mmCIF file of C-alpha atoms in Angstrom:
data_model
loop_
_atom_site.group_PDB
_atom_site.id
_atom_site.type_symbol
_atom_site.label_atom_id
_atom_site.label_comp_id
_atom_site.label_asym_id
_atom_site.label_seq_id
_atom_site.Cartn_x
_atom_site.Cartn_y
_atom_site.Cartn_z
ATOM 1 C CA MET A 24 36.777 161.071 18.627
ATOM 2 C CA PRO A 25 36.615 164.611 20.050
ATOM 3 C CA GLN A 26 35.667 167.505 17.810
ATOM 4 C CA THR A 27 38.591 169.744 16.910
ATOM 5 C CA ILE A 28 38.492 173.515 17.330
ATOM 6 C CA LEU A 29 40.898 175.946 15.681
ATOM 7 C CA VAL A 30 41.773 178.921 17.915
ATOM 8 C CA VAL A 31 43.670 181.864 16.394
ATOM 9 C CA ASP A 32 44.500 184.863 18.585
ATOM 10 C CA ASP A 33 47.768 186.786 18.963
ATOM 11 C CA GLU A 34 46.937 187.613 22.588
ATOM 12 C CA ARG A 35 48.471 184.524 24.145
ATOM 13 C CA GLU A 36 46.648 184.841 27.461
ATOM 14 C CA ILE A 37 43.277 184.856 25.686
ATOM 15 C CA ALA A 38 44.202 182.003 23.348
ATOM 16 C CA ASP A 39 45.446 179.938 26.296
ATOM 17 C CA LEU A 40 42.288 180.672 28.296
ATOM 18 C CA VAL A 41 40.008 179.670 25.422
ATOM 19 C CA GLU A 42 42.052 176.502 24.912
ATOM 20 C CA LEU A 43 41.724 175.612 28.603
ATOM 21 C CA TYR A 44 37.949 175.997 28.664
ATOM 22 C CA LEU A 45 37.464 174.089 25.405
ATOM 23 C CA LYS A 46 39.660 171.205 26.546
ATOM 24 C CA ASN A 47 37.744 171.058 29.833
ATOM 25 C CA GLU A 48 34.623 170.431 27.725
ATOM 26 C CA GLY A 49 36.284 167.566 25.878
ATOM 27 C CA PHE A 50 37.264 169.354 22.648
ATOM 28 C CA ALA A 51 40.596 168.953 20.904
ATOM 29 C CA VAL A 52 42.236 172.336 20.219
ATOM 30 C CA ARG A 53 44.649 173.550 17.561
ATOM 31 C CA LYS A 54 45.971 176.911 18.814
ATOM 32 C CA PHE A 55 47.930 179.475 16.817
ATOM 33 C CA TYR A 56 49.006 183.072 17.337
ATOM 34 C CA ASN A 57 49.101 184.056 13.649
ATOM 35 C CA ALA A 58 47.131 183.452 10.468
ATOM 36 C CA SER A 59 49.818 181.764 8.346
ATOM 37 C CA GLU A 60 50.299 178.843 10.729
ATOM 38 C CA ALA A 61 46.540 178.570 11.142
ATOM 39 C CA LEU A 62 46.047 178.321 7.360
ATOM 40 C CA GLU A 63 48.597 175.524 7.187
ATOM 41 C CA CYS A 64 46.602 173.700 9.868
ATOM 42 C CA VAL A 65 43.401 174.235 7.873
ATOM 43 C CA ARG A 66 45.048 172.676 4.817
ATOM 44 C CA THR A 67 46.401 169.611 6.600
ATOM 45 C CA GLU A 68 43.967 168.739 9.399
ATOM 46 C CA THR A 69 40.294 167.950 9.796
ATOM 47 C CA LEU A 70 38.609 170.682 11.825
ATOM 48 C CA ASP A 71 35.071 171.195 13.102
ATOM 49 C CA LEU A 72 34.984 174.902 14.028
ATOM 50 C CA ALA A 73 37.245 177.970 14.135
ATOM 51 C CA ILE A 74 37.506 180.869 16.582
ATOM 52 C CA LEU A 75 39.322 183.746 14.866
ATOM 53 C CA ASP A 76 40.561 187.010 16.321
ATOM 54 C CA VAL A 77 40.061 189.961 13.971
ATOM 55 C CA MET A 78 43.363 191.700 14.762
ATOM 56 C CA LEU A 79 46.230 189.368 13.831
ATOM 57 C CA PRO A 80 49.860 190.341 13.118
ATOM 58 C CA ASP A 81 50.161 188.915 9.590
ATOM 59 C CA MET A 82 46.583 188.911 8.240
ATOM 60 C CA ASP A 83 43.315 190.282 9.604
ATOM 61 C CA GLY A 84 40.727 187.808 10.778
ATOM 62 C CA PHE A 85 38.232 188.829 8.096
ATOM 63 C CA THR A 86 40.697 187.846 5.359
ATOM 64 C CA LEU A 87 41.514 184.623 7.185
ATOM 65 C CA CYS A 88 37.801 183.849 7.436
ATOM 66 C CA ALA A 89 37.343 184.457 3.705
ATOM 67 C CA ARG A 90 40.307 182.198 2.877
ATOM 68 C CA ILE A 91 38.870 179.392 5.003
ATOM 69 C CA ARG A 92 35.467 179.798 3.365
ATOM 70 C CA GLU A 93 36.987 179.100 -0.063
ATOM 71 C CA GLU A 94 37.224 175.423 0.864
ATOM 72 C CA HIS A 95 35.389 174.775 4.133
ATOM 73 C CA PHE A 96 31.908 175.319 5.543
ATOM 74 C CA TRP A 97 32.247 174.410 9.207
ATOM 75 C CA PRO A 98 31.293 177.196 11.675
ATOM 76 C CA ILE A 99 33.483 180.249 12.267
ATOM 77 C CA ILE A 100 33.194 182.525 15.313
ATOM 78 C CA MET A 101 34.895 185.933 15.123
ATOM 79 C CA LEU A 102 36.523 187.174 18.332
ATOM 80 C CA THR A 103 37.457 190.845 18.631
ATOM 81 C CA ALA A 104 37.677 193.923 20.821
ATOM 82 C CA ARG A 105 36.018 196.032 18.128
ATOM 83 C CA VAL A 106 32.280 196.465 18.658
ATOM 84 C CA GLU A 107 31.235 198.673 15.747
ATOM 85 C CA ASP A 108 28.221 197.381 13.809
ATOM 86 C CA ILE A 109 30.116 197.667 10.519
ATOM 87 C CA ASP A 110 32.675 195.146 11.802
ATOM 88 C CA LYS A 111 29.937 192.741 12.782
ATOM 89 C CA ILE A 112 28.236 193.118 9.410
ATOM 90 C CA MET A 113 31.531 192.584 7.575
ATOM 91 C CA GLY A 114 32.304 189.431 9.548
ATOM 92 C CA LEU A 115 28.899 187.903 8.922
ATOM 93 C CA THR A 116 28.937 188.939 5.257
ATOM 94 C CA ILE A 117 32.208 187.141 4.494
ATOM 95 C CA GLY A 118 31.009 183.913 6.060
ATOM 96 C CA ALA A 119 31.332 184.068 9.833
ATOM 97 C CA ASP A 120 28.552 182.352 11.772
ATOM 98 C CA ASP A 121 28.812 184.269 15.038
ATOM 99 C CA TYR A 122 30.580 187.249 16.574
ATOM 100 C CA ILE A 123 31.641 187.848 20.184
ATOM 101 C CA THR A 124 33.459 190.873 21.584
ATOM 102 C CA LYS A 125 36.187 191.127 24.202
ATOM 103 C CA PRO A 126 36.079 191.041 27.141
ATOM 104 C CA PHE A 127 33.891 187.951 27.116
ATOM 105 C CA ASN A 128 32.715 185.217 29.444
ATOM 106 C CA PRO A 129 34.583 182.003 28.502
ATOM 107 C CA LEU A 130 31.503 179.979 29.427
ATOM 108 C CA GLU A 131 29.452 182.001 26.940
ATOM 109 C CA LEU A 132 32.035 181.358 24.231
ATOM 110 C CA VAL A 133 31.955 177.613 24.943
ATOM 111 C CA ALA A 134 28.152 177.691 24.828
ATOM 112 C CA ARG A 135 28.237 179.418 21.448
ATOM 113 C CA VAL A 136 30.712 176.840 20.165
ATOM 114 C CA LYS A 137 28.352 174.030 21.169
ATOM 115 C CA THR A 138 25.379 175.819 19.608
ATOM 116 C CA GLN A 139 27.179 176.336 16.305
ATOM 117 C CA LEU A 140 28.321 172.707 16.199
ATOM 118 C CA ARG A 141 24.778 171.480 16.834
ATOM 119 C CA ARG A 142 23.423 173.699 14.071
ATOM 120 C CA TYR A 143 26.136 172.603 11.668
ATOM 121 C CA THR A 144 25.464 168.924 12.312
ATOM 122 C CA ARG A 145 21.737 169.452 11.996
ATOM 123 C CA TYR A 146 21.577 171.567 8.849
ATOM 124 C CA ASN A 147 24.828 171.162 6.925
ATOM 125 C CA HIS A 148 25.503 167.445 6.828
ATOM 126 C CA PRO A 149 23.528 165.694 4.094
ATOM 127 C CA GLY A 150 22.067 162.450 5.370
ATOM 128 C CA GLU A 151 22.724 163.399 8.994
ATOM 129 C CA GLU A 152 19.931 165.881 9.443
ATOM 130 C CA ALA A 153 18.316 165.752 12.860
ATOM 131 C CA PRO A 154 14.771 166.872 13.559
ATOM 132 C CA THR A 155 14.398 170.337 14.989
ATOM 133 C CA ASN A 156 13.062 170.669 18.493
ATOM 134 C CA GLU A 157 10.323 173.266 18.326
ATOM 135 C CA ASN A 158 9.995 173.166 22.110
ATOM 136 C CA GLU A 159 13.559 174.249 22.864
ATOM 137 C CA TYR A 160 15.548 177.405 22.200
ATOM 138 C CA ASP A 161 19.305 177.821 22.517
ATOM 139 C CA ILE A 162 20.224 181.503 22.422
ATOM 140 C CA ARG A 163 23.904 182.241 22.999
ATOM 141 C CA GLY A 164 24.140 179.725 25.830
ATOM 142 C CA LEU A 165 20.666 180.352 27.268
ATOM 143 C CA VAL A 166 18.659 177.148 26.786
ATOM 144 C CA ILE A 167 14.959 176.931 27.582
ATOM 145 C CA ASN A 168 12.911 173.757 27.049
ATOM 146 C CA LYS A 169 9.138 173.788 27.125
ATOM 147 C CA ASP A 170 8.794 170.014 27.502
ATOM 148 C CA THR A 171 11.011 169.706 30.573
ATOM 149 C CA HIS A 172 10.206 173.213 31.859
ATOM 150 C CA LYS A 173 13.924 173.731 32.446
ATOM 151 C CA CYS A 174 16.166 176.712 31.792
ATOM 152 C CA THR A 175 19.962 176.645 31.813
ATOM 153 C CA LEU A 176 22.552 179.365 31.290
ATOM 154 C CA TYR A 177 25.995 178.166 30.158
ATOM 155 C CA GLY A 178 25.048 174.719 31.448
ATOM 156 C CA LYS A 179 23.929 175.915 34.904
ATOM 157 C CA ASN A 180 20.287 175.391 35.937
ATOM 158 C CA ILE A 181 18.255 178.560 36.478
ATOM 159 C CA ALA A 182 15.302 178.106 38.829
ATOM 160 C CA LEU A 183 12.335 179.989 37.355
ATOM 161 C CA THR A 184 8.809 180.297 38.643
ATOM 162 C CA PRO A 185 6.057 179.272 36.194
ATOM 163 C CA ILE A 186 5.368 182.949 35.443
ATOM 164 C CA GLU A 187 9.045 183.744 34.870
ATOM 165 C CA PHE A 188 9.357 180.706 32.641
ATOM 166 C CA GLY A 189 6.238 181.746 30.727
ATOM 167 C CA ILE A 190 7.611 185.253 30.158
ATOM 168 C CA LEU A 191 10.979 183.996 28.940
ATOM 169 C CA TRP A 192 9.421 181.326 26.735
ATOM 170 C CA TYR A 193 7.029 183.793 25.100
ATOM 171 C CA LEU A 194 9.866 186.239 24.372
ATOM 172 C CA CYS A 195 12.061 183.465 22.944
ATOM 173 C CA ASP A 196 9.169 182.058 20.939
ATOM 174 C CA ASN A 197 8.762 185.532 19.421
ATOM 175 C CA ARG A 198 12.481 186.189 19.135
ATOM 176 C CA GLY A 199 13.326 189.368 17.250
ATOM 177 C CA ARG A 200 9.889 190.909 17.765
ATOM 178 C CA VAL A 201 9.253 193.619 20.360
ATOM 179 C CA ILE A 202 6.510 192.448 22.733
ATOM 180 C CA SER A 203 4.452 195.055 24.571
ATOM 181 C CA SER A 204 3.699 194.696 28.285
ATOM 182 C CA GLU A 205 0.029 194.337 27.371
ATOM 183 C CA GLU A 206 0.623 191.451 24.975
ATOM 184 C CA LEU A 207 3.049 189.752 27.355
ATOM 185 C CA PHE A 208 0.685 190.018 30.318
ATOM 186 C CA GLU A 209 -2.336 188.730 28.423
ATOM 187 C CA ALA A 210 -0.319 185.852 26.899
ATOM 188 C CA VAL A 211 1.285 184.707 30.167
ATOM 189 C CA TRP A 212 -1.325 185.587 32.786
ATOM 190 C CA GLY A 213 -4.338 185.071 30.539
ATOM 191 C CA GLU A 214 -6.057 188.158 31.913
ATOM 192 C CA LYS A 215 -6.944 191.610 30.626
ATOM 193 C CA TYR A 216 -4.096 194.096 30.984
ATOM 194 C CA LEU A 217 -4.635 197.365 32.871
ATOM 195 C CA ASP A 218 -2.642 200.487 31.995
ATOM 196 C CA ASN A 219 -1.332 200.953 35.530
ATOM 197 C CA ASN A 220 -0.223 197.339 35.870
ATOM 198 C CA ASN A 221 3.493 197.106 36.813
ATOM 199 C CA THR A 222 3.429 193.333 37.220
ATOM 200 C CA VAL A 223 5.294 192.652 33.976
ATOM 201 C CA MET A 224 8.054 195.108 34.826
ATOM 202 C CA ALA A 225 8.552 193.547 38.263
ATOM 203 C CA HIS A 226 8.751 190.022 36.874
ATOM 204 C CA ILE A 227 11.134 191.100 34.121
ATOM 205 C CA GLY A 228 13.377 192.590 36.811
ATOM 206 C CA ARG A 229 13.435 189.338 38.804
ATOM 207 C CA LEU A 230 14.009 187.303 35.641
ATOM 208 C CA ARG A 231 16.987 189.445 34.683
ATOM 209 C CA GLU A 232 18.393 189.126 38.189
ATOM 210 C CA LYS A 233 18.267 185.327 37.970
ATOM 211 C CA LEU A 234 19.983 185.433 34.573
ATOM 212 C CA GLY A 235 22.706 187.706 35.952
ATOM 213 C CA GLU A 236 21.798 190.408 33.451
ATOM 214 C CA PRO A 237 23.727 193.722 33.690
ATOM 215 C CA PRO A 238 21.066 196.378 34.438
ATOM 216 C CA ARG A 239 22.286 198.813 31.779
ATOM 217 C CA LYS A 240 23.257 196.310 29.069
ATOM 218 C CA PRO A 241 21.184 193.122 29.344
ATOM 219 C CA ARG A 242 22.342 190.344 27.045
ATOM 220 C CA PHE A 243 19.069 188.498 26.633
ATOM 221 C CA VAL A 244 15.890 190.311 27.710
ATOM 222 C CA LYS A 245 16.198 193.823 26.318
ATOM 223 C CA THR A 246 13.952 196.825 26.832
ATOM 224 C CA VAL A 247 12.796 198.858 23.861
ATOM 225 C CA TRP A 248 11.801 202.019 25.674
ATOM 226 C CA GLY A 249 8.178 203.017 25.210
ATOM 227 C CA VAL A 250 7.421 199.865 23.252
ATOM 228 C CA GLY A 251 8.149 196.678 25.199
ATOM 229 C CA TYR A 252 10.631 193.833 25.586
ATOM 230 C CA GLN A 253 12.628 191.744 23.170
ATOM 231 C CA VAL A 254 14.950 188.756 22.958
ATOM 232 C CA GLU A 255 17.204 189.337 19.953
#
């Protein structure tokens, strides 16, 4: 039986687009353009995940999220055009599991849906807990596996050289921590770093190019100026 996703967005074109991509991946979709009809669906149907727009005509998405959380614990992804940090903090505080801003890549949204469903099955179902794979990371649709030495982005294979793979793996393995060029070079190349060595910068540039990273706003490998690099 396919997993069922609730989609709530008053922008019909966006809701229809999300529905199309989810159905293409084999999900069942319950689509609504307002919160009241969505809540009725929540009360009467078995759902696996919800994608909620923040700006709805009859109730804001934060309130809708809170109402759902009174009874249900499956994943909720907030979808909005507002990018302020306070909105993100509010959404996560009231029980949302993830947050994506418009405009967005539908493939990224689908990847996040799959990630949240895997996490929910793994950690939130008593008796159905699956072992964690310490040799694989799934970060917003970017999947890197140390055992198979493969990297995929939104399901598409990314061909990385051993050095590029080593850089990305080390950053993912230290996710959230800023890694200096010196530490990264010595960890990946296994040699002493020299101050005038631009090798790391060049490889980071090629890695970002393969990942399709926007130069000014990279989604995965970020630069902390004067300090190093980081995967958040």
